[in-house]
PDB file of C-alpha atoms in Angstrom:
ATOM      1  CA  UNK A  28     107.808  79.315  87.556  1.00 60.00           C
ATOM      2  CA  UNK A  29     109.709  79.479  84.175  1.00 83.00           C
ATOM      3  CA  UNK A  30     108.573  81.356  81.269  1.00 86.00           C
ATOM      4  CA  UNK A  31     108.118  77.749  79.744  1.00 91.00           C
ATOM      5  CA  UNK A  32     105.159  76.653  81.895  1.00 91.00           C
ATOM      6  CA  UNK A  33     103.604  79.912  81.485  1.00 89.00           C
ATOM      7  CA  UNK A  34     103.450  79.418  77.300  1.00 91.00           C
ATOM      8  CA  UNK A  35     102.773  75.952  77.972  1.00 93.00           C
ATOM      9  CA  UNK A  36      99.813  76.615  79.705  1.00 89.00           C
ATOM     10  CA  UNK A  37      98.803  79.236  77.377  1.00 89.00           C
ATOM     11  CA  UNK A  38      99.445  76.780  74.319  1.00 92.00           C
ATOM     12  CA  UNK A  39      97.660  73.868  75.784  1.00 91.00           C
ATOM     13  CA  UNK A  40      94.478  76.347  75.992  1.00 87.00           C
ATOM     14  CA  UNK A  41      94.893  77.371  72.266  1.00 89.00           C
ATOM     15  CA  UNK A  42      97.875  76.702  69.935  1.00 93.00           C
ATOM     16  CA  UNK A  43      99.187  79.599  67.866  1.00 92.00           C
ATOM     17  CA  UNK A  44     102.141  81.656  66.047  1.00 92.00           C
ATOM     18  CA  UNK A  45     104.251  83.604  68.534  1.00 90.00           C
ATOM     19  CA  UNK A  46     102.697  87.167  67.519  1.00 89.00           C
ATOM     20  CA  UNK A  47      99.685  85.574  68.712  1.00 90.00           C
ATOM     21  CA  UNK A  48     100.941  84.460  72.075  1.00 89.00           C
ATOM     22  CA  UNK A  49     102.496  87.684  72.460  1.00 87.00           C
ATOM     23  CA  UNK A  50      99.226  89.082  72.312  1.00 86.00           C
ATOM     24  CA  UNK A  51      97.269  86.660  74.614  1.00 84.00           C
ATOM     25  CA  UNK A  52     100.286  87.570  77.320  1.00 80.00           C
ATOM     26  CA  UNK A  53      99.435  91.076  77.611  1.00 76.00           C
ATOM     27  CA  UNK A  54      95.128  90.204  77.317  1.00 75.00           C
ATOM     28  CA  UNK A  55      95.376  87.716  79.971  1.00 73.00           C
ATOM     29  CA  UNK A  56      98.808  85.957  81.051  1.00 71.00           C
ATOM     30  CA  UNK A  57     100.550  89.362  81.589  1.00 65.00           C
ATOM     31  CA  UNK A  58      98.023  89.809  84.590  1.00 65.00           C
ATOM     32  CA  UNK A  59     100.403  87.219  86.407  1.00 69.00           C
ATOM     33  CA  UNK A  60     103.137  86.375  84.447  1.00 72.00           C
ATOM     34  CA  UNK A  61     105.074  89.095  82.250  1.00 76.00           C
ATOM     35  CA  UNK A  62     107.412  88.854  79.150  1.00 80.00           C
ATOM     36  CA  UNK A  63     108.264  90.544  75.783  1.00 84.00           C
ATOM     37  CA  UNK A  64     107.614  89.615  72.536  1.00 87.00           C
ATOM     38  CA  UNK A  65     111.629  88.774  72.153  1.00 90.00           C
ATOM     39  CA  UNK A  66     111.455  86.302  75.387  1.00 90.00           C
ATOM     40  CA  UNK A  67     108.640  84.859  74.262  1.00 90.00           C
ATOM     41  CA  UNK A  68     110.071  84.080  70.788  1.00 91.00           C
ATOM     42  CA  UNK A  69     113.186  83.124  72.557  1.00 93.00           C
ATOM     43  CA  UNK A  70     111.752  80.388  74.192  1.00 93.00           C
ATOM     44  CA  UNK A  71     109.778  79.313  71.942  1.00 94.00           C
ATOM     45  CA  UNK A  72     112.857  78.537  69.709  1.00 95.00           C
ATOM     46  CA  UNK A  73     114.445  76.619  73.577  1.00 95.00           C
ATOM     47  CA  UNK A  74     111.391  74.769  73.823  1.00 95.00           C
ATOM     48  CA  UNK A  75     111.137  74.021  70.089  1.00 95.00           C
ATOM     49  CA  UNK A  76     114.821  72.738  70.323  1.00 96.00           C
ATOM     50  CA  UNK A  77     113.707  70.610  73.897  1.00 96.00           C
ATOM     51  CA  UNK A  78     110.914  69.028  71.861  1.00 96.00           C
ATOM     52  CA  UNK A  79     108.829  70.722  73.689  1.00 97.00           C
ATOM     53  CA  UNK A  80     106.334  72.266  71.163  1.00 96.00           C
ATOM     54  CA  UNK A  81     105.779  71.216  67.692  1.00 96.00           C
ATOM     55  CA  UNK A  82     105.625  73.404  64.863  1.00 94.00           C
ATOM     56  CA  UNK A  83     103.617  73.729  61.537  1.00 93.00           C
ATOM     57  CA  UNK A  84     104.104  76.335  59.127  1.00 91.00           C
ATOM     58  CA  UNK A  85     100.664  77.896  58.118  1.00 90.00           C
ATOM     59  CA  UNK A  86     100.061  79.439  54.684  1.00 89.00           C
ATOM     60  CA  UNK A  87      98.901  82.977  54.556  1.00 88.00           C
ATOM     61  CA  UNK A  88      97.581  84.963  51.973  1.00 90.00           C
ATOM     62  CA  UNK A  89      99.790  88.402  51.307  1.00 91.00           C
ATOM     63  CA  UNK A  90     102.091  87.747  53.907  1.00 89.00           C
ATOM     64  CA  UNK A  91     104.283  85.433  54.559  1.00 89.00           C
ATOM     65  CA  UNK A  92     103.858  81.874  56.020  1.00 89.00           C
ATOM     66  CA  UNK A  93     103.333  82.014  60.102  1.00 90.00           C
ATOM     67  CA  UNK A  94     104.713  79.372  62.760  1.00 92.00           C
ATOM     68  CA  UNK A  95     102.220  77.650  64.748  1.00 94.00           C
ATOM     69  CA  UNK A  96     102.816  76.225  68.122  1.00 96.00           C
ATOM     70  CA  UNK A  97     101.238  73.572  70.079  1.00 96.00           C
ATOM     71  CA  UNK A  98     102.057  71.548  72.925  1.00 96.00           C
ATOM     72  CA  UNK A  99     104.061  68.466  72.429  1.00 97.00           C
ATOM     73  CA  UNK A 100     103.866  65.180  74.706  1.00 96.00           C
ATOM     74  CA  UNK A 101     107.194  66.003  75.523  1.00 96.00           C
ATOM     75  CA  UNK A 102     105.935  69.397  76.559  1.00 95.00           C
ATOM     76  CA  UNK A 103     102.962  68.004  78.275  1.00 95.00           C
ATOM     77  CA  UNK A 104     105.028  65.678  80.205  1.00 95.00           C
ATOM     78  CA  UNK A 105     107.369  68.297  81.511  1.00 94.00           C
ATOM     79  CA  UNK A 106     104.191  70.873  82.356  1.00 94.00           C
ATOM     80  CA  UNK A 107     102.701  68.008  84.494  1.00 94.00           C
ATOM     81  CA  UNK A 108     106.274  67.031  86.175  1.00 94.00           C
ATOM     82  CA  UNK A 109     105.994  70.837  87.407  1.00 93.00           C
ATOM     83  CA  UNK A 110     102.697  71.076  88.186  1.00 92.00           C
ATOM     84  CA  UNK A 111     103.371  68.526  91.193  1.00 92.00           C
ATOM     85  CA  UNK A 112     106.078  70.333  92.611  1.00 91.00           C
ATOM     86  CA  UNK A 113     105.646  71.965  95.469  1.00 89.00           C
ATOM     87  CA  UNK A 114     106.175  76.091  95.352  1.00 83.00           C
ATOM     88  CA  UNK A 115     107.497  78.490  97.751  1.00 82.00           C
ATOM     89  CA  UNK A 116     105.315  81.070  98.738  1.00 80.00           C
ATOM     90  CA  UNK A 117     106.777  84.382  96.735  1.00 77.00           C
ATOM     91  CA  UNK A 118     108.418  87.033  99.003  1.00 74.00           C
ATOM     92  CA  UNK A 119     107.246  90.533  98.301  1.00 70.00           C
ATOM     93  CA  UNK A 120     109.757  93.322  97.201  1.00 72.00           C
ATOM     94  CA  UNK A 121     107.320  96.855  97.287  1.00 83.00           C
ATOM     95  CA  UNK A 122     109.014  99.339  96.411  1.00 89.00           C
ATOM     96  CA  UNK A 123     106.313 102.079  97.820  1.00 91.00           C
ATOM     97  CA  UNK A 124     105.603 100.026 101.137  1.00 91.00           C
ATOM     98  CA  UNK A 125     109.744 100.768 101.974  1.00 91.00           C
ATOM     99  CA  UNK A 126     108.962 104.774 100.432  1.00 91.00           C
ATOM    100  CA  UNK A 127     106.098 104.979 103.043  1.00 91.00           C
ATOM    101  CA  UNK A 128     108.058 103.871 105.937  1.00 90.00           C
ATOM    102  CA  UNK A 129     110.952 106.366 104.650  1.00 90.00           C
ATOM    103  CA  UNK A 130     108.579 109.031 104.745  1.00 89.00           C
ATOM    104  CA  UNK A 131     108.444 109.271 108.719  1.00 88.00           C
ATOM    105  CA  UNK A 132     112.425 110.492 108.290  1.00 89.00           C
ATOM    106  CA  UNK A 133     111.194 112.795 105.698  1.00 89.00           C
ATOM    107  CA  UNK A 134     108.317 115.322 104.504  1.00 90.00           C
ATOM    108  CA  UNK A 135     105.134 112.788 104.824  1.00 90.00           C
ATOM    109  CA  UNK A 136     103.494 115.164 102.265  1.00 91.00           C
ATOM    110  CA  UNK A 137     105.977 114.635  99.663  1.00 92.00           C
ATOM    111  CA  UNK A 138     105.011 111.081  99.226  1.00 94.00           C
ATOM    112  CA  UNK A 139     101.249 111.575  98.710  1.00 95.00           C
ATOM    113  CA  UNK A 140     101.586 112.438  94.539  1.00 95.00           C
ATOM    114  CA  UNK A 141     103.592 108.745  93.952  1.00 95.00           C
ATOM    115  CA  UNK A 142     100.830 106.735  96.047  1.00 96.00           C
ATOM    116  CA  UNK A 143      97.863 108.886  94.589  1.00 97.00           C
ATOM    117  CA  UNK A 144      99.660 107.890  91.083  1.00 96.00           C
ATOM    118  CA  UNK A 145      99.665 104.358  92.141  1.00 96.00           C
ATOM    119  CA  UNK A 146      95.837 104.637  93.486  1.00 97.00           C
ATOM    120  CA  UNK A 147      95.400 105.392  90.151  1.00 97.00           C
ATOM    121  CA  UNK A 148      96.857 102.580  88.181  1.00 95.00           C
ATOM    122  CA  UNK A 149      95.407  99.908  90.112  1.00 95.00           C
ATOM    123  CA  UNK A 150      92.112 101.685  89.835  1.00 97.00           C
ATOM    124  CA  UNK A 151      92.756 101.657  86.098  1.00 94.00           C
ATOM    125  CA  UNK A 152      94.196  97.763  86.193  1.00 91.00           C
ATOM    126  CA  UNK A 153      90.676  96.874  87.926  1.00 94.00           C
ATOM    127  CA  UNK A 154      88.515  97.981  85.648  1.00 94.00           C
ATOM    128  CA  UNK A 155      90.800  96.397  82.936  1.00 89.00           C
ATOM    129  CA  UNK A 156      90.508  93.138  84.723  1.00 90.00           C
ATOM    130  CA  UNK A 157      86.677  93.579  85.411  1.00 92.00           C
ATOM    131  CA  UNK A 158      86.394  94.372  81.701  1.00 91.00           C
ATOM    132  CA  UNK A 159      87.853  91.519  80.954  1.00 87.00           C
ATOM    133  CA  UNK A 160      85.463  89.167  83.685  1.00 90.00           C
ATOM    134  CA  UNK A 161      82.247  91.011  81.850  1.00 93.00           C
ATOM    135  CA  UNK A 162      83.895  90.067  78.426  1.00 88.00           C
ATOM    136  CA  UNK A 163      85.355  86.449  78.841  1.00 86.00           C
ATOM    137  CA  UNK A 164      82.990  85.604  81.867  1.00 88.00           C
ATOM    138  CA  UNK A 165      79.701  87.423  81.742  1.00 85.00           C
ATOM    139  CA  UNK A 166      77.533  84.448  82.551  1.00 49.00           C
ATOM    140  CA  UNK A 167      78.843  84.058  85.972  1.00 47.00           C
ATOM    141  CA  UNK A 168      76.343  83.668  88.631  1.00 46.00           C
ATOM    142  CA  UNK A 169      76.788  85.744  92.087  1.00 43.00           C
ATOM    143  CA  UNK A 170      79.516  83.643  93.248  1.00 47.00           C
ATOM    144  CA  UNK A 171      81.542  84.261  90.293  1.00 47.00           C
ATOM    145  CA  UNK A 172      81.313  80.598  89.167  1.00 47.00           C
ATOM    146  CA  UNK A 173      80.980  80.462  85.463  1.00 44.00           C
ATOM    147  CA  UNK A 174      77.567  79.876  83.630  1.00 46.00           C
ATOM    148  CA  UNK A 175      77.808  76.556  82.066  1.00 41.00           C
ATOM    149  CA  UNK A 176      76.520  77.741  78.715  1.00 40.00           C
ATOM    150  CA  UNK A 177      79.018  80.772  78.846  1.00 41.00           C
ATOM    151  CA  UNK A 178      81.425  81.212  75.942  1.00 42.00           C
ATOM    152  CA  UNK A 179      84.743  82.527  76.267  1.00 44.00           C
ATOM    153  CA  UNK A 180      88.581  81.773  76.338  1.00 46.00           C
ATOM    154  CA  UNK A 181      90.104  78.530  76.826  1.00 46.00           C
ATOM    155  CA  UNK A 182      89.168  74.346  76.438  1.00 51.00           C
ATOM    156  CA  UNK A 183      87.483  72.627  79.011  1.00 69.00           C
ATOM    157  CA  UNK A 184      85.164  73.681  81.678  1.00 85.00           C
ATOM    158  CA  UNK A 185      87.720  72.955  84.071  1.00 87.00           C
ATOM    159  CA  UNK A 186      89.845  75.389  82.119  1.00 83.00           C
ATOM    160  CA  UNK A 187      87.494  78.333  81.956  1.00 85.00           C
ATOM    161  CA  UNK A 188      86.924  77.793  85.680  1.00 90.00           C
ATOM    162  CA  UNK A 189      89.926  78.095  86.772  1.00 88.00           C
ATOM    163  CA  UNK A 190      91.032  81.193  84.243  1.00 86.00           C
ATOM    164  CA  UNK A 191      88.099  82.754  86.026  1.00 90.00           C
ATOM    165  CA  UNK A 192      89.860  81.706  89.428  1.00 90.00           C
ATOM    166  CA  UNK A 193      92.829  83.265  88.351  1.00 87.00           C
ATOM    167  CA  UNK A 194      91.465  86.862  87.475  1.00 89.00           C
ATOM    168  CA  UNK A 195      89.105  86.966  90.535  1.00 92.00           C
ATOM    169  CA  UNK A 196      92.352  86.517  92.452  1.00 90.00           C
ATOM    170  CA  UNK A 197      93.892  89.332  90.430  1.00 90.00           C
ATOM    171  CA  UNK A 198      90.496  91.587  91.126  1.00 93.00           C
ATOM    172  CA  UNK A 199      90.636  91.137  94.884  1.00 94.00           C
ATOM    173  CA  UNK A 200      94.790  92.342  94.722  1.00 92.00           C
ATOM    174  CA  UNK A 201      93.628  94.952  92.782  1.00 94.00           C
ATOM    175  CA  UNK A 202      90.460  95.830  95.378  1.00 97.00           C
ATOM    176  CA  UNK A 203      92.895  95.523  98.327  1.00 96.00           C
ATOM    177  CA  UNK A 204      95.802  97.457  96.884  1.00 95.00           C
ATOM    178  CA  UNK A 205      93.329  99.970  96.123  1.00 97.00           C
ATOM    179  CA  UNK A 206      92.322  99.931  99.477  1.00 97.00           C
ATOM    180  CA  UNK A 207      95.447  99.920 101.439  1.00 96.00           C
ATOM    181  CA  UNK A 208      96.544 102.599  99.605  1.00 96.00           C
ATOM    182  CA  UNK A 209      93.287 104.624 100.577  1.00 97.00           C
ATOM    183  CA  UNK A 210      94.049 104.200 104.102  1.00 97.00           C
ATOM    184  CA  UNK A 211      98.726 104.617 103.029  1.00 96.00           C
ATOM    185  CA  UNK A 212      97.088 108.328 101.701  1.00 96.00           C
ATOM    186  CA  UNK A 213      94.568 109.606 105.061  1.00 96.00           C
ATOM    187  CA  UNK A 214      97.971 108.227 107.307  1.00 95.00           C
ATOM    188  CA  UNK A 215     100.285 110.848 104.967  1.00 95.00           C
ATOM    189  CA  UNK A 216      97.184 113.804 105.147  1.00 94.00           C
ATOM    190  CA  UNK A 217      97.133 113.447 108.378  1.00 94.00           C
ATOM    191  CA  UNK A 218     100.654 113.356 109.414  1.00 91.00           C
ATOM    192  CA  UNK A 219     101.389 116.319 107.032  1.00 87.00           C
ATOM    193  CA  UNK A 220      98.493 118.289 108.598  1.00 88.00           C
ATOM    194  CA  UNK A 221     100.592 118.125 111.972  1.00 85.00           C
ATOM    195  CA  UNK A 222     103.427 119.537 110.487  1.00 75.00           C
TER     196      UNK A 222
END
């Protein structure tokens, strides 16, 4: 996927000035898709140039005039062109995963610090993310499909729904990463307690 689609997508859901799509990238986007203020207002200026996006300049009062962004049906056309492309499975590079291996031709011990550190962001990035399903999603039933009358983020029902798909999948990394690293930190305990 290209930076493009991702700011497409996020466009399509709500127009705005790139400041603002900065910040939706690290409330929401950012959970699967990363990228910094200057790539974002990089491509923006691309896509602008691909007729891609169209842009309005929007008074404001004390400050000076913002750019708005919205979709284009040149942009629409090329987001819907991708979205029937088939994609590759992503390979995983993991860092730790090759450290924890490493650590049989080392100190076992020495390892458990980094993973406990690691335990700890993801425990941290799961509550973020279930913050976020209580926030944008509260009026999901037990299944986690969204109440009908629920207000949040994002057009269509269809679009809400499948937002909400997208965060439950990053909640259940989250819950398994928290996991297998549970089980990564009793394996180092109990090697080092045989040294």
């Amino acid at each position: 996927m290209a930076l493009e689609h991702a700011i497409l997508v996020s466009l399509l859901e709500k127009p705005g000035s790139g400041y603002e799509l900065a910040r939706r990238f690290e409330r929401s986007i950012g959970h699967f898709w990363t990228a910094t203020h200057q790539q974002i207002y990089r491509v923006l200026k691309r896509m602008e140039a691909d007729g891609w996006v169209d842009v309005r300049d929007v008074p404001q009062q004390g400050r000076p005039d913002k750019k708005e962004y919205a979709v284009s049906a040149s942009g629409l056309s090329a987001l819907a062109e991708w979205l029937h492309e088939p994609v590759q499975p992503e390979s995983v590079r993991h860092d730790l995963a090759v450290k924890v291996r490493g650590a049989a031709f080392d100190d076992p011990a020495a390892l458990i610090g980094e993973v406990e550190r690691h335990r700890r962001m993801h425990r941290d990035r799961l509550a973020h993310y279930l913050e976020g399903e209580r926030r944008d999603f509260g009026g999901s039933d037990a299944a986690g499909t969204p109440d009908s009358g629920a207000s949040g983020p994002g057009g269509s029902d269809a679009g809400r729904e499948l937002q909400h798909a997208v965060l439950r999948g990053g909640i259940a990394y989250e819950r398994m990463m928290i996991a297998w690293l549970g089980d990564v930190l009793d394996t180092l305990h109990r090697l080092a307690s045989r040294r």
